[in-house]
Structures are given as C-alpha cells and as structure tokens.
Amino acid sequence: MSRPITIVEVGPRDGLQNETALLEPAVRVDLIRRLEAAGARRIEAVSFVHPKYVPQMAGAEEVMAALPKEPGRSRIGLVLNGKGYDRALGTAVDEVNVALSATDGFGLKNQGLTVDQQVQMLADIMAGRQNAEGSPGATPSLSATLSCVWGCPFDGEVSTDQVAELVGRIAALGMAEIALADTIGVGDPWSVTRKVEAARKAAPDAVLRLHFHDTRNTGLANAHAGVEAGVDVLDASVGGIGGCPFAPGATGNIATEDLVYMLERAGYSTGYDLDALIGTARWIGGKIGRPAPSALSRAGGWPT
C-alpha cells in the first residue's frame, strides 16, 4: 500500500517510567540512538517531571544535552504542567507533548489537577507561546495526549461524549495534534472506532494520534481498528515495556516491533528496520533485568 503509518517511539519515556530499574541518562541516550538507527524519526525521549515522583526520568536535561538536533528527527519531551513546560524550553527538545486526563480521578492522581484545571493549564501554555512568537530562538512544536480515554482506574468508564467534548475544548485552543491514550489497556476495537469518529467530528482540523497499552491483550487489535478508521500516527514502545506509575495494574504499550510487523506484512510503510528493532528490544530487556514482553523479541520476524 502507498499509505505510510508514522510510529512514534515512546520506549525511552513511557517504556522506562514504570520499570524497577533506574537507568542512567547515558544508557537512555544509547537506547534513543539505537532506536533512531532502527528507523525512529519521532521519539519520546524524556519527561520533565520531578524525580521524586518518577525517578526513572531523572536527568532529562542531561539526556537532551547528549542529543544535538538533527534534521529529520524529532525528540519529544513530555510535560504535566507549566513548570515542566518551562524546563523543556531550556533544552533542545524538538517537540513538547502536554499530558492531560479525560477524568478528574486520574488528573488529580497524576498531576494534582482536575480536568478543568488541566485545560486551563494548557490554555496558559498556548497563550505564552503566542506571546513569545516574536522572541528569538526556535519554539518546539506542541502536541497533547489525553489519558484514560477508554477507562480510568479511579473513575471507571469514560463515555464517547465525554471524550468528544474534551477533544473539542483542546482543539479550540489551537492544538494541531491530539493523542487519544488507553492508559490502562481497557479498550476494544469497536470502541476505538466510535471514539476516533467522535474525536474527528469534534476536532476536524487536528491530527489524531493513538496510544495503546496491551494490558488485556487488545492493543494490536485496537491499533488495527485505528488504522482502519483513518488514523496515520500511532505510539508504540520497543519491547512492549512500560506502564504508568499512577495507574494501578497498567502494563506496557504495544510493542514497536510487533506493530511494525503487523503493518509491514499488510503492505503499509513504517520506515523501521524490523531486525534492528528486535535486537534493540532484546538489548533493553538485558538493561532492565527482564526479557522484553513483546512477541517478536521471542519469536523473531517472518520470513526468517
């Protein structure tokens, strides 16, 4: 097929933030370099959160200092609030991803903010960007990820109308890309179709991105449903590692190599080297002290 699918690699951030092992910034830089050599062009490299809460992400500035800007690559920094955004601006990140929640329960646990307070926080960031347009220096691009779109560990089910209303509010602020995240892995392919359609109606001019966790073994099926619904940008984590420290029971993202295998077998273009991804998944498994959970890191690709 001529249709390309962009896979945003989130292993260095979402993949590592829930692991017991604390990897030094130099090891995380090595991971990023290996992933870029395997074809990653857009990669979530760091998170600007306080190390007291997520010690796995300590040293974000050090990681970015070791990654000089390169044409054709976008290194993303995740932020939870305005303070994190200001930290990100002091580094060489190419893109800032602002995390919000679809529910008050998760928002209060993850950021200490209700949904309305998170939207106001995002509005303040957007207003600051507009005021800084005339200042020297490149301003990193901005995207938003909406967590718990398919369910919240504290508030339960999340309705399609609830998601659509919040996506519309975010889009109205001028956000060009909005990611819908199944943070605890409770979605199914049919609800993916419904919520993608509702989000597209609420934000017709925004690029939609999807972020799935494989907690209940529906991650790849959900990714397939998203692609069938017309979404061209998906998140994935090498080896299938990851999870959220603030979401009880949440396990890893869909594995980059598993997703690449599925898409490439179907004829889609991803730009990744599957063998290099599998090798990187096995390498990071050694670093975190357990085998990576992805299917392809165990079975390999096909044909061999």
Short mmCIF file of C-alpha atoms in Angstrom, two decimals:
data_model
loop_
_atom_site.label_atom_id
_atom_site.label_comp_id
_atom_site.label_asym_id
_atom_site.label_seq_id
_atom_site.Cartn_x
_atom_site.Cartn_y
_atom_site.Cartn_z
CA MET A 1 0.00 0.00 0.00
CA SER A 2 1.13 3.55 -0.61
CA ARG A 3 -0.19 4.77 2.73
CA PRO A 4 2.56 5.37 5.29
CA ILE A 5 1.97 4.98 9.03
CA THR A 6 4.03 7.06 11.45
CA ILE A 7 5.02 5.22 14.61
CA VAL A 8 6.08 7.49 17.46
CA GLU A 9 8.56 5.56 19.61
CA VAL A 10 7.81 6.13 23.31
CA GLY A 11 10.07 3.50 24.89
CA PRO A 12 12.64 5.89 26.40
CA ARG A 13 9.88 7.67 28.30
CA ASP A 14 6.66 5.68 28.71
CA GLY A 15 8.58 2.44 28.34
CA LEU A 16 11.04 3.09 31.15
CA GLN A 17 8.98 5.13 33.60
CA ASN A 18 7.29 2.11 35.17
CA GLU A 19 10.34 -0.17 35.32
CA THR A 20 12.03 -1.02 38.61
CA ALA A 21 15.47 -0.48 37.09
CA LEU A 22 16.77 3.08 37.15
CA LEU A 23 18.83 3.59 34.00
CA GLU A 24 21.46 6.30 33.91
CA PRO A 25 20.99 9.10 31.34
CA ALA A 26 23.89 7.69 29.26
CA VAL A 27 22.09 4.35 28.90
CA ARG A 28 18.87 6.10 27.92
CA VAL A 29 20.77 8.08 25.30
CA ASP A 30 22.17 4.81 23.99
CA LEU A 31 18.62 3.45 23.74
CA ILE A 32 17.49 6.51 21.80
CA ARG A 33 20.42 6.20 19.40
CA ARG A 34 19.70 2.52 18.82
CA LEU A 35 16.04 3.26 18.14
CA GLU A 36 16.91 6.02 15.71
CA ALA A 37 19.31 3.68 13.92
CA ALA A 38 16.37 1.26 13.65
CA GLY A 39 14.26 3.90 11.93
CA ALA A 40 12.63 6.02 14.63
CA ARG A 41 12.20 9.56 13.38
CA ARG A 42 9.88 10.82 16.08
CA ILE A 43 10.74 9.65 19.57
CA GLU A 44 9.56 10.48 23.07
CA ALA A 45 12.96 10.92 24.66
CA VAL A 46 12.37 12.41 28.11
CA SER A 47 9.81 13.52 30.67
CA PHE A 48 10.12 16.76 32.61
CA VAL A 49 8.62 15.55 35.86
CA HIS A 50 10.03 15.81 39.37
CA PRO A 51 12.34 12.83 40.04
CA LYS A 52 10.72 12.43 43.45
CA TYR A 53 7.61 11.15 41.68
CA VAL A 54 9.16 9.40 38.67
CA PRO A 55 12.84 8.68 39.48
CA GLN A 56 13.24 6.74 36.22
CA MET A 57 13.03 10.05 34.35
CA ALA A 58 15.67 11.92 36.34
CA GLY A 59 18.30 13.73 34.27
CA ALA A 60 16.10 14.83 31.37
CA GLU A 61 18.31 17.82 30.69
CA GLU A 62 21.38 15.59 30.64
CA VAL A 63 19.75 13.25 28.12
CA MET A 64 18.81 16.10 25.81
CA ALA A 65 22.26 17.69 26.10
CA ALA A 66 23.70 14.47 24.63
CA LEU A 67 21.31 14.61 21.66
CA PRO A 68 22.19 17.53 19.39
CA LYS A 69 19.49 18.50 16.92
CA GLU A 70 19.49 16.52 13.69
CA PRO A 71 17.45 17.18 10.55
CA GLY A 72 14.58 14.77 10.10
CA ARG A 73 14.43 13.79 13.78
CA SER A 74 12.02 14.97 16.45
CA ARG A 75 12.90 14.35 20.09
CA ILE A 76 9.85 14.83 22.29
CA GLY A 77 9.68 15.88 25.92
CA LEU A 78 6.56 15.07 27.96
CA VAL A 79 5.30 17.66 30.46
CA LEU A 80 2.50 17.59 33.02
CA ASN A 81 2.27 21.30 33.82
CA GLY A 82 3.64 24.77 33.14
CA LYS A 83 6.72 24.19 35.26
CA GLY A 84 7.62 21.15 33.20
CA TYR A 85 6.99 23.11 30.02
CA ASP A 86 9.42 25.82 31.14
CA ARG A 87 12.04 23.15 31.85
CA ALA A 88 11.52 21.70 28.39
CA LEU A 89 12.08 25.10 26.78
CA GLY A 90 15.53 25.18 28.35
CA THR A 91 16.59 22.10 26.37
CA ALA A 92 16.94 21.06 22.74
CA VAL A 93 13.62 19.20 22.51
CA ASP A 94 12.00 19.47 19.10
CA GLU A 95 8.50 18.91 20.43
CA VAL A 96 6.66 19.19 23.72
CA ASN A 97 3.83 16.79 24.49
CA VAL A 98 1.44 18.02 27.17
CA ALA A 99 -0.31 15.24 29.10
CA LEU A 100 -3.90 15.74 30.19
CA SER A 101 -6.52 13.36 31.55
CA ALA A 102 -10.08 12.66 30.47
CA THR A 103 -11.09 12.24 34.12
CA ASP A 104 -10.78 14.14 37.36
CA GLY A 105 -9.73 10.99 39.22
CA PHE A 106 -6.64 10.32 37.14
CA GLY A 107 -5.86 14.01 36.71
CA LEU A 108 -5.72 14.52 40.45
CA LYS A 109 -3.53 11.44 40.97
CA ASN A 110 -1.20 12.14 38.04
CA GLN A 111 -0.95 15.93 38.10
CA GLY A 112 -2.90 17.19 41.07
CA LEU A 113 -5.32 18.92 38.69
CA THR A 114 -8.95 18.42 37.73
CA VAL A 115 -9.91 18.24 34.05
CA ASP A 116 -10.93 21.91 34.02
CA GLN A 117 -7.66 22.90 35.70
CA GLN A 118 -5.69 20.88 33.14
CA VAL A 119 -7.46 22.61 30.25
CA GLN A 120 -6.69 25.97 31.83
CA MET A 121 -3.06 24.91 32.25
CA LEU A 122 -2.90 24.07 28.55
CA ALA A 123 -4.58 27.38 27.67
CA ASP A 124 -1.92 29.22 29.69
CA ILE A 125 0.86 27.38 27.82
CA MET A 126 -0.74 28.20 24.48
CA ALA A 127 -1.11 31.85 25.45
CA GLY A 128 2.53 32.00 26.48
CA ARG A 129 3.57 30.55 23.12
CA GLN A 130 1.61 33.22 21.29
CA ASN A 131 3.25 35.96 23.36
CA ALA A 132 6.71 34.51 22.62
CA GLU A 133 6.26 34.26 18.84
CA GLY A 134 8.38 37.33 18.24
CA SER A 135 11.23 36.29 20.53
CA PRO A 136 14.48 34.81 19.17
CA GLY A 137 15.10 31.08 19.05
CA ALA A 138 13.00 28.24 17.75
CA THR A 139 9.96 27.26 19.77
CA PRO A 140 9.38 23.49 19.86
CA SER A 141 6.18 22.22 18.31
CA LEU A 142 3.37 21.23 20.65
CA SER A 143 1.04 18.24 20.93
CA ALA A 144 -1.34 16.97 23.60
CA THR A 145 -2.06 13.48 24.89
CA LEU A 146 -5.40 12.77 26.52
CA SER A 147 -5.04 9.90 29.01
CA CYS A 148 -7.70 7.42 30.15
CA VAL A 149 -9.85 7.86 27.04
CA TRP A 150 -11.11 4.26 27.27
CA GLY A 151 -11.31 3.99 31.03
CA CYS A 152 -9.96 5.36 34.30
CA PRO A 153 -8.61 3.29 37.22
CA PHE A 154 -10.34 5.67 39.64
CA ASP A 155 -13.48 6.94 37.87
CA GLY A 156 -14.34 3.88 35.78
CA GLU A 157 -15.82 4.02 32.28
CA VAL A 158 -15.29 7.09 30.10
CA SER A 159 -18.05 7.86 27.63
CA THR A 160 -17.62 8.79 23.99
CA ASP A 161 -19.44 12.08 24.61
CA GLN A 162 -17.07 12.88 27.47
CA VAL A 163 -14.06 12.33 25.21
CA ALA A 164 -15.53 14.29 22.30
CA GLU A 165 -16.33 17.28 24.50
CA LEU A 166 -12.81 17.42 25.89
CA VAL A 167 -11.16 16.92 22.49
CA GLY A 168 -13.23 19.83 21.20
CA ARG A 169 -12.07 22.05 24.05
CA ILE A 170 -8.43 21.17 23.40
CA ALA A 171 -8.76 21.73 19.66
CA ALA A 172 -10.40 25.10 20.26
CA LEU A 173 -7.19 26.26 21.94
CA GLY A 174 -5.36 25.72 18.65
CA MET A 175 -3.81 22.29 19.30
CA ALA A 176 -2.77 20.79 15.96
CA GLU A 177 -2.26 17.19 17.16
CA ILE A 178 -4.19 15.32 19.83
CA ALA A 179 -3.36 11.81 21.01
CA LEU A 180 -6.02 9.55 22.49
CA ALA A 181 -4.49 7.18 25.05
CA ASP A 182 -5.78 3.92 26.50
CA THR A 183 -3.65 4.32 29.61
CA ILE A 184 -4.81 1.17 31.40
CA GLY A 185 -5.49 -1.01 28.34
CA VAL A 186 -9.26 -1.50 28.59
CA GLY A 187 -10.28 -0.52 25.05
CA ASP A 188 -11.66 -2.75 22.32
CA PRO A 189 -11.59 -2.28 18.53
CA TRP A 190 -15.24 -1.25 18.27
CA SER A 191 -14.94 1.45 20.92
CA VAL A 192 -11.76 2.65 19.20
CA THR A 193 -13.75 3.19 16.02
CA ARG A 194 -16.50 5.07 17.86
CA LYS A 195 -14.16 7.35 19.78
CA VAL A 196 -11.95 8.10 16.79
CA GLU A 197 -15.02 9.08 14.78
CA ALA A 198 -16.32 11.26 17.61
CA ALA A 199 -12.92 12.92 18.12
CA ARG A 200 -12.62 13.63 14.40
CA LYS A 201 -16.00 15.36 14.40
CA ALA A 202 -15.03 17.37 17.48
CA ALA A 203 -11.63 18.37 16.03
CA PRO A 204 -11.80 18.09 12.24
CA ASP A 205 -8.62 20.10 11.67
CA ALA A 206 -6.44 18.30 14.23
CA VAL A 207 -4.19 15.31 13.55
CA LEU A 208 -5.29 12.37 15.68
CA ARG A 209 -2.72 10.05 17.24
CA LEU A 210 -3.44 6.83 19.14
CA HIS A 211 -1.62 5.40 22.16
CA PHE A 212 -2.49 1.88 23.29
CA HIS A 213 -1.40 -0.29 26.19
CA ASP A 214 -1.64 -4.05 25.88
CA THR A 215 -2.78 -4.77 29.43
CA ARG A 216 -5.64 -7.01 28.31
CA ASN A 217 -4.15 -8.24 25.04
CA THR A 218 -6.22 -5.98 22.78
CA GLY A 219 -3.51 -3.46 21.90
CA LEU A 220 -2.72 -4.58 18.33
CA ALA A 221 -6.40 -5.15 17.55
CA ASN A 222 -7.07 -1.61 18.74
CA ALA A 223 -4.23 -0.28 16.60
CA HIS A 224 -5.69 -2.09 13.58
CA ALA A 225 -9.08 -0.50 14.26
CA GLY A 226 -7.46 2.92 14.49
CA VAL A 227 -5.69 2.49 11.16
CA GLU A 228 -8.92 1.27 9.57
CA ALA A 229 -10.63 4.38 10.96
CA GLY A 230 -8.09 6.54 9.14
CA VAL A 231 -5.53 7.34 11.86
CA ASP A 232 -1.98 7.55 10.48
CA VAL A 233 0.01 8.17 13.70
CA LEU A 234 0.42 5.56 16.45
CA ASP A 235 2.56 5.39 19.59
CA ALA A 236 4.49 2.24 20.48
CA SER A 237 7.26 1.18 22.86
CA VAL A 238 10.19 -1.01 21.91
CA GLY A 239 9.90 -4.43 23.53
CA GLY A 240 6.41 -3.65 24.78
CA ILE A 241 7.86 -2.27 28.01
CA GLY A 242 6.21 0.43 30.07
CA GLY A 243 3.15 1.43 32.02
CA CYS A 244 2.08 4.28 34.25
CA PRO A 245 3.21 4.63 37.89
CA PHE A 246 -0.09 6.34 38.74
CA ALA A 247 -2.38 3.76 37.09
CA PRO A 248 -2.58 0.56 39.19
CA GLY A 249 -2.15 -2.57 37.08
CA ALA A 250 -1.21 -0.79 33.86
CA THR A 251 1.33 -2.69 31.78
CA GLY A 252 3.36 -1.87 28.73
CA ASN A 253 2.50 -0.19 25.46
CA ILE A 254 2.01 -2.17 22.30
CA ALA A 255 5.47 -3.21 21.16
CA THR A 256 7.01 -1.25 18.31
CA GLU A 257 8.37 -4.35 16.62
CA ASP A 258 5.03 -6.19 16.89
CA LEU A 259 3.21 -3.20 15.39
CA VAL A 260 5.78 -2.79 12.61
CA TYR A 261 5.49 -6.49 11.77
CA MET A 262 1.70 -6.33 11.53
CA LEU A 263 1.68 -3.20 9.39
CA GLU A 264 4.56 -4.16 7.10
CA ARG A 265 3.05 -7.62 6.49
CA ALA A 266 -0.11 -5.84 5.37
CA GLY A 267 1.87 -3.65 2.99
CA TYR A 268 1.93 -0.40 4.94
CA SER A 269 5.15 1.60 5.13
CA THR A 270 6.64 2.43 8.55
CA GLY A 271 10.28 3.22 7.77
CA TYR A 272 11.56 0.87 10.51
CA ASP A 273 14.15 -1.91 10.30
CA LEU A 274 12.42 -4.84 11.98
CA ASP A 275 15.57 -6.84 12.75
CA ALA A 276 17.19 -3.79 14.35
CA LEU A 277 14.08 -3.22 16.47
CA ILE A 278 14.09 -6.82 17.66
CA GLY A 279 17.75 -6.52 18.56
CA THR A 280 17.07 -3.31 20.48
CA ALA A 281 14.16 -4.93 22.34
CA ARG A 282 16.41 -7.77 23.47
CA TRP A 283 19.14 -5.29 24.44
CA ILE A 284 16.83 -3.15 26.60
CA GLY A 285 15.49 -6.33 28.23
CA GLY A 286 19.01 -7.01 29.41
CA LYS A 287 19.32 -3.49 30.79
CA ILE A 288 16.07 -3.59 32.77
CA GLY A 289 16.77 -7.08 34.07
CA ARG A 290 13.92 -8.98 32.47
CA PRO A 291 13.09 -10.19 28.96
CA ALA A 292 11.11 -7.70 26.92
CA PRO A 293 7.49 -8.89 26.76
CA SER A 294 6.97 -8.37 23.02
CA ALA A 295 6.08 -11.35 20.83
CA LEU A 296 8.73 -10.65 18.20
CA SER A 297 11.56 -10.34 20.72
CA ARG A 298 10.83 -14.00 21.49
CA ALA A 299 9.78 -15.41 18.12
CA GLY A 300 11.57 -13.14 15.64
CA GLY A 301 10.14 -11.94 12.36
CA TRP A 302 8.89 -13.85 9.34
CA PRO A 303 10.22 -14.86 6.87
CA THR A 304 13.34 -15.55 8.88
#
